[in-house]
Short mmCIF file of C-alpha atoms in Angstrom, two decimals:
data_model
loop_
_atom_site.label_atom_id
_atom_site.label_comp_id
_atom_site.label_asym_id
_atom_site.label_seq_id
_atom_site.Cartn_x
_atom_site.Cartn_y
_atom_site.Cartn_z
CA UNK A 26 10.10 19.02 7.91
CA UNK A 27 7.44 21.65 8.39
CA UNK A 28 4.53 20.64 10.62
CA UNK A 29 1.30 22.44 9.81
CA UNK A 30 -0.96 20.43 12.10
CA UNK A 31 -0.99 23.23 14.68
CA UNK A 32 -1.63 26.04 12.20
CA UNK A 33 -5.17 27.39 11.93
CA UNK A 34 -6.92 26.90 8.60
CA UNK A 35 -7.34 29.89 6.35
CA UNK A 36 -11.11 29.69 6.69
CA UNK A 37 -11.80 28.76 10.29
CA UNK A 38 -15.13 27.02 10.65
CA UNK A 39 -15.63 24.50 13.43
CA UNK A 40 -18.72 23.03 11.80
CA UNK A 41 -16.99 21.75 8.69
CA UNK A 42 -14.81 18.69 8.28
CA UNK A 43 -11.06 19.12 8.22
CA UNK A 44 -9.74 19.46 4.69
CA UNK A 45 -7.11 17.13 3.37
CA UNK A 46 -4.49 19.87 3.75
CA UNK A 47 -5.23 20.16 7.46
CA UNK A 48 -4.95 16.38 7.81
CA UNK A 49 -1.51 16.29 6.21
CA UNK A 50 1.31 16.58 8.72
CA UNK A 51 4.56 14.93 9.77
CA UNK A 52 5.04 11.28 10.83
CA UNK A 53 3.10 10.10 13.90
CA UNK A 54 4.31 11.44 17.22
CA UNK A 55 6.13 8.98 19.44
CA UNK A 56 4.10 8.06 22.56
CA UNK A 57 5.56 9.74 25.61
CA UNK A 58 7.28 7.31 27.94
CA UNK A 59 6.85 7.68 31.74
CA UNK A 60 10.08 8.50 33.58
CA UNK A 61 12.06 5.59 35.01
CA UNK A 62 12.62 5.12 38.75
CA UNK A 63 16.13 6.49 38.38
CA UNK A 64 14.85 9.57 36.57
CA UNK A 65 12.12 10.10 39.17
CA UNK A 66 14.73 9.89 41.91
CA UNK A 67 16.86 12.47 40.12
CA UNK A 68 13.85 14.79 39.85
CA UNK A 69 13.10 14.30 43.55
CA UNK A 70 16.66 15.14 44.51
CA UNK A 71 16.63 18.25 42.34
CA UNK A 72 13.54 19.50 44.15
CA UNK A 73 15.32 19.30 47.50
CA UNK A 74 18.50 21.03 46.29
CA UNK A 75 18.68 24.66 47.44
CA UNK A 76 20.31 25.86 44.21
CA UNK A 77 17.79 24.27 41.83
CA UNK A 78 15.21 26.66 40.47
CA UNK A 79 11.62 25.78 39.67
CA UNK A 80 12.35 26.28 35.97
CA UNK A 81 15.22 23.81 35.99
CA UNK A 82 13.09 21.28 37.87
CA UNK A 83 10.31 21.59 35.28
CA UNK A 84 12.86 21.33 32.48
CA UNK A 85 14.26 18.13 33.95
CA UNK A 86 10.77 16.66 34.26
CA UNK A 87 9.86 17.56 30.67
CA UNK A 88 13.14 16.14 29.42
CA UNK A 89 12.46 12.82 31.15
CA UNK A 90 8.90 12.59 29.87
CA UNK A 91 9.76 13.35 26.25
CA UNK A 92 13.10 11.60 26.06
CA UNK A 93 13.36 9.47 22.91
CA UNK A 94 15.94 6.81 22.29
CA UNK A 95 17.03 7.52 18.74
CA UNK A 96 18.65 4.78 16.76
CA UNK A 97 19.37 3.77 13.19
CA UNK A 98 16.65 1.72 11.55
CA UNK A 99 19.30 -0.51 9.98
CA UNK A 100 20.10 -1.98 13.41
CA UNK A 101 16.53 -3.00 14.28
CA UNK A 102 16.29 -6.81 14.68
CA UNK A 103 13.56 -8.47 12.64
CA UNK A 104 12.05 -9.89 15.82
CA UNK A 105 10.61 -6.41 16.48
CA UNK A 106 8.55 -6.54 13.30
CA UNK A 107 6.86 -9.88 13.92
CA UNK A 108 3.13 -9.37 14.41
CA UNK A 109 1.84 -11.57 17.20
CA UNK A 110 -1.04 -13.89 16.30
CA UNK A 111 -0.65 -13.04 12.61
CA UNK A 112 1.14 -16.20 11.52
CA UNK A 113 -1.55 -18.44 10.05
CA UNK A 114 -0.93 -21.43 7.78
CA UNK A 115 -3.42 -23.29 5.61
CA UNK A 116 -3.17 -26.87 4.42
CA UNK A 117 -2.52 -27.38 0.71
CA UNK A 118 -5.48 -29.77 0.54
CA UNK A 119 -8.16 -27.22 1.45
CA UNK A 120 -10.14 -25.55 -1.32
CA UNK A 121 -9.41 -22.15 -2.81
CA UNK A 122 -12.69 -20.91 -1.32
CA UNK A 123 -11.60 -21.95 2.17
CA UNK A 124 -8.22 -20.29 1.71
CA UNK A 125 -9.93 -17.10 0.53
CA UNK A 126 -12.23 -17.15 3.56
CA UNK A 127 -9.13 -17.43 5.75
CA UNK A 128 -7.72 -14.27 4.18
CA UNK A 129 -10.94 -12.38 4.78
CA UNK A 130 -11.51 -13.73 8.28
CA UNK A 131 -8.07 -12.73 9.50
CA UNK A 132 -7.77 -9.58 7.38
CA UNK A 133 -4.67 -10.89 5.58
CA UNK A 134 -3.35 -10.34 2.07
CA UNK A 135 -1.45 -13.63 1.91
CA UNK A 136 -1.14 -16.89 3.81
CA UNK A 137 1.52 -19.66 3.65
CA UNK A 138 0.28 -22.95 2.18
CA UNK A 139 1.82 -26.03 3.82
CA UNK A 140 2.24 -29.26 1.88
CA UNK A 141 2.95 -30.87 5.26
CA UNK A 142 3.25 -29.62 8.87
CA UNK A 143 6.42 -27.62 9.37
CA UNK A 144 6.93 -27.05 5.63
CA UNK A 145 9.77 -24.49 5.45
CA UNK A 146 9.64 -24.07 1.68
CA UNK A 147 5.96 -23.44 1.23
CA UNK A 148 4.26 -21.24 -1.35
CA UNK A 149 1.95 -18.43 -0.33
CA UNK A 150 -1.65 -17.86 -1.42
CA UNK A 151 -2.62 -14.26 -2.12
CA UNK A 152 -5.13 -12.21 -4.09
CA UNK A 153 -3.12 -12.62 -7.29
CA UNK A 154 -3.79 -16.35 -7.00
CA UNK A 155 -7.48 -15.66 -6.36
CA UNK A 156 -7.58 -13.53 -9.51
CA UNK A 157 -5.97 -16.35 -11.52
CA UNK A 158 -8.50 -18.81 -10.09
CA UNK A 159 -11.40 -16.56 -11.09
CA UNK A 160 -10.03 -16.23 -14.63
CA UNK A 161 -9.72 -20.02 -14.79
CA UNK A 162 -13.34 -20.43 -13.69
CA UNK A 163 -14.36 -18.07 -16.50
CA UNK A 164 -12.12 -19.89 -19.01
CA UNK A 165 -10.17 -16.70 -19.74
CA UNK A 166 -6.68 -18.16 -19.25
CA UNK A 167 -4.94 -21.45 -19.98
CA UNK A 168 -2.71 -23.42 -17.58
CA UNK A 169 -0.50 -26.48 -17.88
CA UNK A 170 -2.82 -28.57 -15.71
CA UNK A 171 -5.94 -29.42 -17.77
CA UNK A 172 -7.58 -31.24 -14.86
CA UNK A 173 -7.37 -28.16 -12.62
CA UNK A 174 -8.82 -26.04 -15.44
CA UNK A 175 -11.75 -28.45 -15.94
CA UNK A 176 -12.48 -28.63 -12.21
CA UNK A 177 -12.51 -24.84 -11.98
CA UNK A 178 -14.92 -24.47 -14.90
CA UNK A 179 -17.21 -27.24 -13.58
CA UNK A 180 -17.42 -25.64 -10.14
CA UNK A 181 -15.62 -28.44 -8.34
CA UNK A 182 -13.49 -27.64 -5.26
CA UNK A 183 -9.85 -27.14 -6.26
CA UNK A 184 -7.03 -27.59 -3.70
CA UNK A 185 -5.29 -24.30 -2.99
CA UNK A 186 -1.97 -26.16 -3.12
CA UNK A 187 -2.46 -26.67 -6.86
CA UNK A 188 -3.55 -23.11 -7.62
CA UNK A 189 -0.51 -21.49 -5.96
CA UNK A 190 1.79 -23.45 -8.25
CA UNK A 191 0.15 -22.08 -11.39
CA UNK A 192 1.34 -18.46 -11.06
CA UNK A 193 5.04 -17.45 -11.18
CA UNK A 194 6.48 -16.79 -7.75
CA UNK A 195 9.81 -15.96 -6.18
CA UNK A 196 11.41 -18.43 -3.82
CA UNK A 197 10.28 -18.20 -0.21
CA UNK A 198 13.15 -16.18 1.25
CA UNK A 199 13.86 -16.84 4.91
CA UNK A 200 15.67 -14.56 7.38
CA UNK A 201 16.35 -15.18 11.06
CA UNK A 202 14.67 -13.05 13.70
CA UNK A 203 18.12 -12.01 14.97
CA UNK A 204 19.01 -10.54 11.57
CA UNK A 205 18.53 -6.80 11.15
CA UNK A 206 16.51 -4.68 8.75
CA UNK A 207 19.44 -4.09 6.41
CA UNK A 208 19.23 -7.58 4.94
CA UNK A 209 15.44 -7.52 4.74
CA UNK A 210 15.54 -4.14 3.01
CA UNK A 211 17.85 -5.47 0.30
CA UNK A 212 15.44 -8.33 -0.48
CA UNK A 213 12.18 -6.39 -0.29
CA UNK A 214 13.79 -3.52 -2.20
CA UNK A 215 14.57 -5.90 -5.07
CA UNK A 216 10.87 -6.62 -5.60
CA UNK A 217 10.35 -9.60 -3.29
CA UNK A 218 6.91 -9.04 -1.75
CA UNK A 219 7.44 -10.87 1.55
CA UNK A 220 10.05 -12.85 3.49
CA UNK A 221 9.68 -15.45 6.23
CA UNK A 222 11.21 -14.71 9.63
CA UNK A 223 12.49 -17.82 11.42
CA UNK A 224 13.94 -18.70 14.79
CA UNK A 225 17.76 -18.35 15.16
CA UNK A 226 18.28 -21.96 14.07
CA UNK A 227 16.11 -21.48 10.93
CA UNK A 228 13.99 -24.48 11.85
CA UNK A 229 10.66 -22.77 12.53
CA UNK A 230 8.85 -19.87 10.88
CA UNK A 231 7.98 -17.18 13.44
CA UNK A 232 6.38 -14.65 11.15
CA UNK A 233 6.16 -13.10 7.70
CA UNK A 234 7.50 -9.63 6.88
CA UNK A 235 5.90 -7.96 3.87
CA UNK A 236 6.80 -4.82 1.98
CA UNK A 237 3.69 -3.15 3.34
CA UNK A 238 4.44 -4.14 6.93
CA UNK A 239 8.01 -2.81 6.70
CA UNK A 240 6.86 0.46 5.14
CA UNK A 241 4.28 0.99 7.87
CA UNK A 242 6.89 0.27 10.57
CA UNK A 243 9.28 2.84 9.12
CA UNK A 244 6.53 5.45 8.80
CA UNK A 245 5.10 4.90 12.27
CA UNK A 246 8.57 5.24 13.80
CA UNK A 247 10.01 7.83 11.42
CA UNK A 248 10.55 10.36 14.21
CA UNK A 249 12.96 7.98 15.88
CA UNK A 250 15.12 7.58 12.79
CA UNK A 251 16.77 10.94 12.22
CA UNK A 252 18.74 9.60 9.27
CA UNK A 253 15.46 9.25 7.34
CA UNK A 254 14.60 12.94 7.53
CA UNK A 255 16.62 14.19 4.53
CA UNK A 256 14.97 11.58 2.31
CA UNK A 257 11.49 12.18 3.73
CA UNK A 258 11.82 15.90 2.99
CA UNK A 259 12.88 15.29 -0.61
CA UNK A 260 10.46 15.12 -3.54
CA UNK A 261 10.01 12.13 -5.80
CA UNK A 262 11.55 14.14 -8.62
CA UNK A 263 14.61 15.00 -6.52
CA UNK A 264 15.03 11.37 -5.48
CA UNK A 265 14.53 10.09 -9.01
CA UNK A 266 12.43 7.09 -8.00
CA UNK A 267 9.49 5.53 -9.77
CA UNK A 268 8.50 6.62 -13.26
CA UNK A 269 7.99 10.35 -13.57
CA UNK A 270 7.39 10.55 -17.32
CA UNK A 271 5.54 7.83 -19.18
CA UNK A 272 6.69 9.21 -22.56
CA UNK A 273 10.29 8.29 -21.78
CA UNK A 274 11.30 4.66 -22.24
CA UNK A 275 11.82 3.06 -18.79
CA UNK A 276 15.31 1.98 -17.77
CA UNK A 277 16.12 -1.58 -16.69
CA UNK A 278 15.43 -0.51 -13.09
CA UNK A 279 12.10 1.18 -13.75
CA UNK A 280 8.54 -0.08 -13.93
CA UNK A 281 6.14 0.53 -16.79
CA UNK A 282 3.01 2.60 -16.38
CA UNK A 283 0.14 0.19 -17.03
CA UNK A 284 -3.43 1.45 -17.28
CA UNK A 285 -6.83 0.60 -18.72
CA UNK A 286 -9.62 2.74 -20.15
CA UNK A 287 -12.54 3.39 -17.82
CA UNK A 288 -15.03 2.17 -20.42
CA UNK A 289 -13.37 -1.23 -20.84
CA UNK A 290 -14.87 -4.25 -19.10
CA UNK A 291 -13.69 -5.18 -15.62
CA UNK A 292 -12.78 -8.68 -16.80
CA UNK A 293 -10.16 -7.09 -19.08
CA UNK A 294 -8.62 -5.27 -16.10
CA UNK A 295 -8.34 -8.55 -14.17
CA UNK A 296 -6.88 -10.27 -17.23
CA UNK A 297 -4.37 -7.48 -17.76
CA UNK A 298 -3.24 -7.62 -14.12
CA UNK A 299 -2.76 -11.37 -14.50
CA UNK A 300 -0.74 -11.21 -17.71
CA UNK A 301 1.36 -8.24 -16.58
CA UNK A 302 1.98 -9.76 -13.12
CA UNK A 303 0.79 -6.62 -11.33
CA UNK A 304 -1.40 -6.21 -8.26
CA UNK A 305 -3.16 -2.99 -9.27
CA UNK A 306 -3.92 -1.05 -12.41
CA UNK A 307 -4.71 2.59 -13.14
CA UNK A 308 -8.06 3.47 -14.69
CA UNK A 309 -7.95 6.45 -17.05
CA UNK A 310 -10.34 8.38 -19.29
CA UNK A 311 -9.90 8.96 -23.02
CA UNK A 312 -7.61 11.94 -22.36
CA UNK A 313 -5.32 9.91 -20.11
CA UNK A 314 -6.55 11.49 -16.89
CA UNK A 315 -6.49 9.23 -13.84
CA UNK A 316 -9.97 8.16 -12.72
CA UNK A 317 -9.09 5.63 -10.05
CA UNK A 318 -7.38 2.41 -9.12
CA UNK A 319 -8.40 -1.26 -9.31
CA UNK A 320 -6.46 -3.73 -7.18
CA UNK A 321 -6.41 -7.52 -7.10
CA UNK A 322 -7.80 -7.28 -3.57
CA UNK A 323 -10.95 -5.87 -5.17
CA UNK A 324 -11.54 -9.31 -6.69
CA UNK A 325 -13.33 -10.12 -3.42
CA UNK A 326 -16.24 -8.04 -4.76
CA UNK A 327 -16.85 -10.51 -7.61
CA UNK A 328 -16.29 -13.88 -5.93
CA UNK A 329 -19.98 -14.80 -5.80
CA UNK A 330 -21.97 -15.90 -8.83
CA UNK A 331 -24.49 -13.11 -8.24
CA UNK A 332 -21.67 -10.59 -8.67
CA UNK A 333 -20.44 -11.95 -12.02
CA UNK A 334 -22.40 -9.34 -14.07
CA UNK A 335 -19.93 -6.77 -12.71
CA UNK A 336 -17.20 -8.47 -14.70
CA UNK A 337 -18.84 -7.41 -17.97
CA UNK A 338 -19.63 -3.89 -16.81
CA UNK A 339 -17.13 -1.04 -17.11
CA UNK A 340 -14.10 -0.41 -14.90
CA UNK A 341 -15.52 3.04 -14.20
CA UNK A 342 -18.71 1.47 -12.87
CA UNK A 343 -16.72 -1.00 -10.76
CA UNK A 344 -14.86 1.88 -9.09
CA UNK A 345 -18.23 3.27 -7.99
CA UNK A 346 -19.11 -0.17 -6.57
CA UNK A 347 -15.85 -0.25 -4.62
CA UNK A 348 -16.53 3.24 -3.25
CA UNK A 349 -20.07 2.30 -2.26
CA UNK A 350 -18.80 -0.78 -0.43
CA UNK A 351 -16.14 1.26 1.34
CA UNK A 352 -18.73 3.87 2.28
CA UNK A 353 -20.91 1.21 3.89
CA UNK A 354 -17.96 -0.18 5.83
CA UNK A 355 -16.71 3.23 6.99
CA UNK A 356 -20.12 4.80 7.48
CA UNK A 357 -19.42 7.72 5.16
CA UNK A 358 -18.67 8.55 1.55
CA UNK A 359 -14.95 8.59 0.87
CA UNK A 360 -12.43 8.40 -1.92
CA UNK A 361 -8.93 7.13 -1.10
CA UNK A 362 -6.20 9.14 -2.78
CA UNK A 363 -4.11 6.83 -4.95
CA UNK A 364 -2.12 9.57 -6.66
CA UNK A 365 0.85 11.83 -5.98
CA UNK A 366 2.80 14.39 -7.98
CA UNK A 367 6.46 14.59 -9.02
CA UNK A 368 6.78 17.39 -6.46
CA UNK A 369 5.25 15.30 -3.65
CA UNK A 370 7.63 14.58 -0.80
CA UNK A 371 8.66 11.04 0.05
CA UNK A 372 6.97 11.56 3.43
CA UNK A 373 3.64 12.38 1.79
CA UNK A 374 4.02 9.40 -0.52
CA UNK A 375 4.80 7.04 2.37
CA UNK A 376 1.84 8.35 4.32
CA UNK A 377 -0.55 7.67 1.45
CA UNK A 378 0.83 4.19 0.87
CA UNK A 379 0.33 3.38 4.54
CA UNK A 380 -3.12 4.98 4.72
CA UNK A 381 -4.48 3.34 1.56
CA UNK A 382 -2.65 0.02 2.18
CA UNK A 383 -1.61 0.19 -1.46
CA UNK A 384 1.50 -1.21 -3.11
CA UNK A 385 1.79 1.64 -5.59
CA UNK A 386 0.61 5.19 -6.18
CA UNK A 387 0.03 6.77 -9.56
CA UNK A 388 1.96 9.92 -10.42
CA UNK A 389 -0.13 12.54 -12.19
CA UNK A 390 0.47 15.93 -13.71
CA UNK A 391 -2.33 18.14 -12.39
CA UNK A 392 -4.35 20.16 -14.88
CA UNK A 393 -3.49 23.30 -12.95
CA UNK A 394 0.20 22.50 -12.56
CA UNK A 395 0.95 25.95 -11.18
CA UNK A 396 -0.68 25.04 -7.86
CA UNK A 397 1.10 21.71 -7.52
CA UNK A 398 4.12 23.04 -5.66
CA UNK A 399 2.23 24.75 -2.87
CA UNK A 400 2.00 21.77 -0.56
CA UNK A 401 4.51 19.31 -1.95
CA UNK A 402 6.52 19.21 1.26
CA UNK A 403 3.58 18.14 3.39
CA UNK A 404 3.20 14.61 4.66
CA UNK A 405 0.18 12.84 6.09
CA UNK A 406 -0.18 11.16 9.47
CA UNK A 407 -0.85 7.44 9.53
CA UNK A 408 -4.64 7.04 9.78
CA UNK A 409 -6.32 3.90 8.50
CA UNK A 410 -7.37 5.79 5.38
CA UNK A 411 -7.12 9.22 3.80
CA UNK A 412 -10.72 9.91 2.83
CA UNK A 413 -11.93 12.99 1.06
CA UNK A 414 -15.15 13.81 2.84
CA UNK A 415 -18.06 14.97 0.73
CA UNK A 416 -18.20 18.06 2.93
CA UNK A 417 -14.50 18.88 2.83
CA UNK A 418 -13.10 21.24 0.25
CA UNK A 419 -10.16 23.59 0.01
CA UNK A 420 -9.29 25.66 -3.02
CA UNK A 421 -5.63 25.68 -2.00
CA UNK A 422 -5.46 21.92 -1.51
CA UNK A 423 -2.80 20.28 -3.63
CA UNK A 424 -4.75 17.04 -3.75
CA UNK A 425 -7.81 18.81 -5.16
CA UNK A 426 -5.90 21.05 -7.56
CA UNK A 427 -6.66 18.95 -10.61
CA UNK A 428 -10.38 18.66 -10.03
CA UNK A 429 -13.24 21.02 -10.77
CA UNK A 430 -15.81 21.67 -8.07
CA UNK A 431 -16.08 20.10 -4.64
CA UNK A 432 -15.51 16.39 -3.92
CA UNK A 433 -18.36 14.20 -5.04
CA UNK A 434 -20.41 11.65 -3.18
CA UNK A 435 -20.51 7.94 -3.86
CA UNK A 436 -24.05 8.20 -5.15
CA UNK A 437 -23.10 10.72 -7.82
CA UNK A 438 -20.34 8.42 -9.08
CA UNK A 439 -22.99 6.03 -10.36
CA UNK A 440 -24.87 8.72 -12.26
CA UNK A 441 -24.22 10.08 -15.73
CA UNK A 442 -25.14 13.44 -17.08
CA UNK A 443 -28.02 12.97 -19.56
CA UNK A 444 -27.12 16.12 -21.48
CA UNK A 445 -23.44 15.44 -22.11
CA UNK A 446 -21.40 12.60 -23.51
CA UNK A 447 -18.91 12.74 -20.61
CA UNK A 448 -20.04 10.78 -17.52
CA UNK A 449 -20.34 12.77 -14.30
CA UNK A 450 -17.65 10.58 -12.78
CA UNK A 451 -15.12 11.63 -15.41
CA UNK A 452 -16.20 15.29 -15.30
CA UNK A 453 -15.93 15.76 -11.56
CA UNK A 454 -13.19 13.40 -10.45
CA UNK A 455 -10.26 14.27 -12.67
CA UNK A 456 -7.00 14.21 -10.71
CA UNK A 457 -4.67 14.97 -13.59
CA UNK A 458 -2.96 13.22 -16.47
CA UNK A 459 -1.32 9.91 -15.59
CA UNK A 460 2.43 10.24 -16.16
CA UNK A 461 4.06 7.73 -13.84
CA UNK A 462 4.00 5.31 -10.94
CA UNK A 463 5.88 4.79 -7.68
CA UNK A 464 5.74 1.54 -5.73
CA UNK A 465 6.78 0.14 -2.37
CA UNK A 466 9.60 -1.64 -4.19
CA UNK A 467 10.89 1.66 -5.57
CA UNK A 468 10.95 3.24 -2.11
CA UNK A 469 12.48 0.27 -0.29
CA UNK A 470 15.04 -0.08 -3.06
CA UNK A 471 15.96 3.58 -2.62
CA UNK A 472 16.44 3.12 1.13
CA UNK A 473 18.60 0.05 0.54
CA UNK A 474 20.83 1.85 -1.97
CA UNK A 475 21.10 5.12 -0.02
CA UNK A 476 21.37 3.87 3.57
CA UNK A 477 22.80 0.34 3.51
CA UNK A 478 25.81 -1.36 1.98
CA UNK A 479 23.49 -2.87 -0.66
CA UNK A 480 24.12 -0.03 -3.10
CA UNK A 481 23.36 -2.09 -6.21
CA UNK A 482 19.85 -3.25 -5.29
CA UNK A 483 17.77 -3.54 -8.47
CA UNK A 484 14.01 -3.01 -7.88
CA UNK A 485 13.19 -5.06 -10.98
CA UNK A 486 15.26 -8.15 -10.07
CA UNK A 487 12.50 -10.20 -8.43
CA UNK A 488 9.97 -9.16 -11.07
CA UNK A 489 12.20 -10.40 -13.86
CA UNK A 490 12.69 -13.67 -12.00
CA UNK A 491 8.91 -14.11 -11.84
CA UNK A 492 8.71 -13.50 -15.56
CA UNK A 493 6.99 -10.20 -14.83
CA UNK A 494 6.78 -7.58 -17.52
CA UNK A 495 5.10 -4.98 -15.31
CA UNK A 496 5.28 -3.40 -11.90
#
């Protein structure tokens, strides 16, 4: 894979921010390990040998310092992926609000809900459940428990243990920490969002492995796994994963491209995510161009009564609210890139999924499709986000190829042009026409089929079990 991180930009200017092209590179470098005592002794002996040249001594030292133990990712035990201090349970009797505060406080996307201490078959509470709870409060959905519905609408505390049973879920799969990644890949690649990791006797849960956690682990350590390189260098089109053409009927193993118009109300986006069993939805303009992404995690922006007016404003407006919030948290205006192209490499796609912490990226056909192939083989490092700075621009940038003008600021997203019928947001941030989607499930399913004995993994299996009709 070509690494451009060391190449000078075409327009060298130390005062400007690095463009997105300059930020895109290969997987993160592996930290150099100090030489062992045995290696240091060997270097010392070589220095005293009369026949050893200075060049050979330096070569030996460099070899020791940069030596990497390469191995196959399939053999990695699950114990290596357990995040210390990340296993947090909540009691089924606590309120939904308390469970939500736990997610926020510990920066989690889900948390196991115990009916009793040591519950090995517990449900998990996540942002999909929070979205369902909000829709219940607003009397937008019906459930089989009338008492829960009444309590929600009357503002009474509702036990989280009851809410998690109202939305379709897969069984809580459990794997032992001595099992390897092959088995976990087959489950997560079938659409299961997370699995529990137990002790060898399967009597105690040690951790939870999610699709996102596994993807980040593979990306962060991609340099160690040489067998990943051919796939990382291949484009989404070459690999045939995800949906690359929304006009073609999806196969039994493909997701559907689900979107909503930017001028529709936010409450309709939340309702659509609930009914389609999806965790994010694409926002498009009237021409089908991708405007942005709304995720169930964004529900946290409308959990207070004072924020309820947002629910009846447009999805386009809500995207500007999300960006403003992110700008305040990060200290600068930014716009995460939630889209890729059919020509984008798997490496670039993985990098964006890790950087944006998303479960899916939208595949677009850029307006200027002729420029789309110029940087398709590039892949991003693993920063916490991939922002487009308001000062960064590059006419040759693949990510900017479908947009007119320079990147816009958060403030301008909330403005509309008084002289035209097209909002400024839609005029200036137009990534390209939405044609497909690729998810973590698609990628993990590909890895399972291509590099494990689980060659028949179906990425839609778990979704069908949940009664899902979407991604």
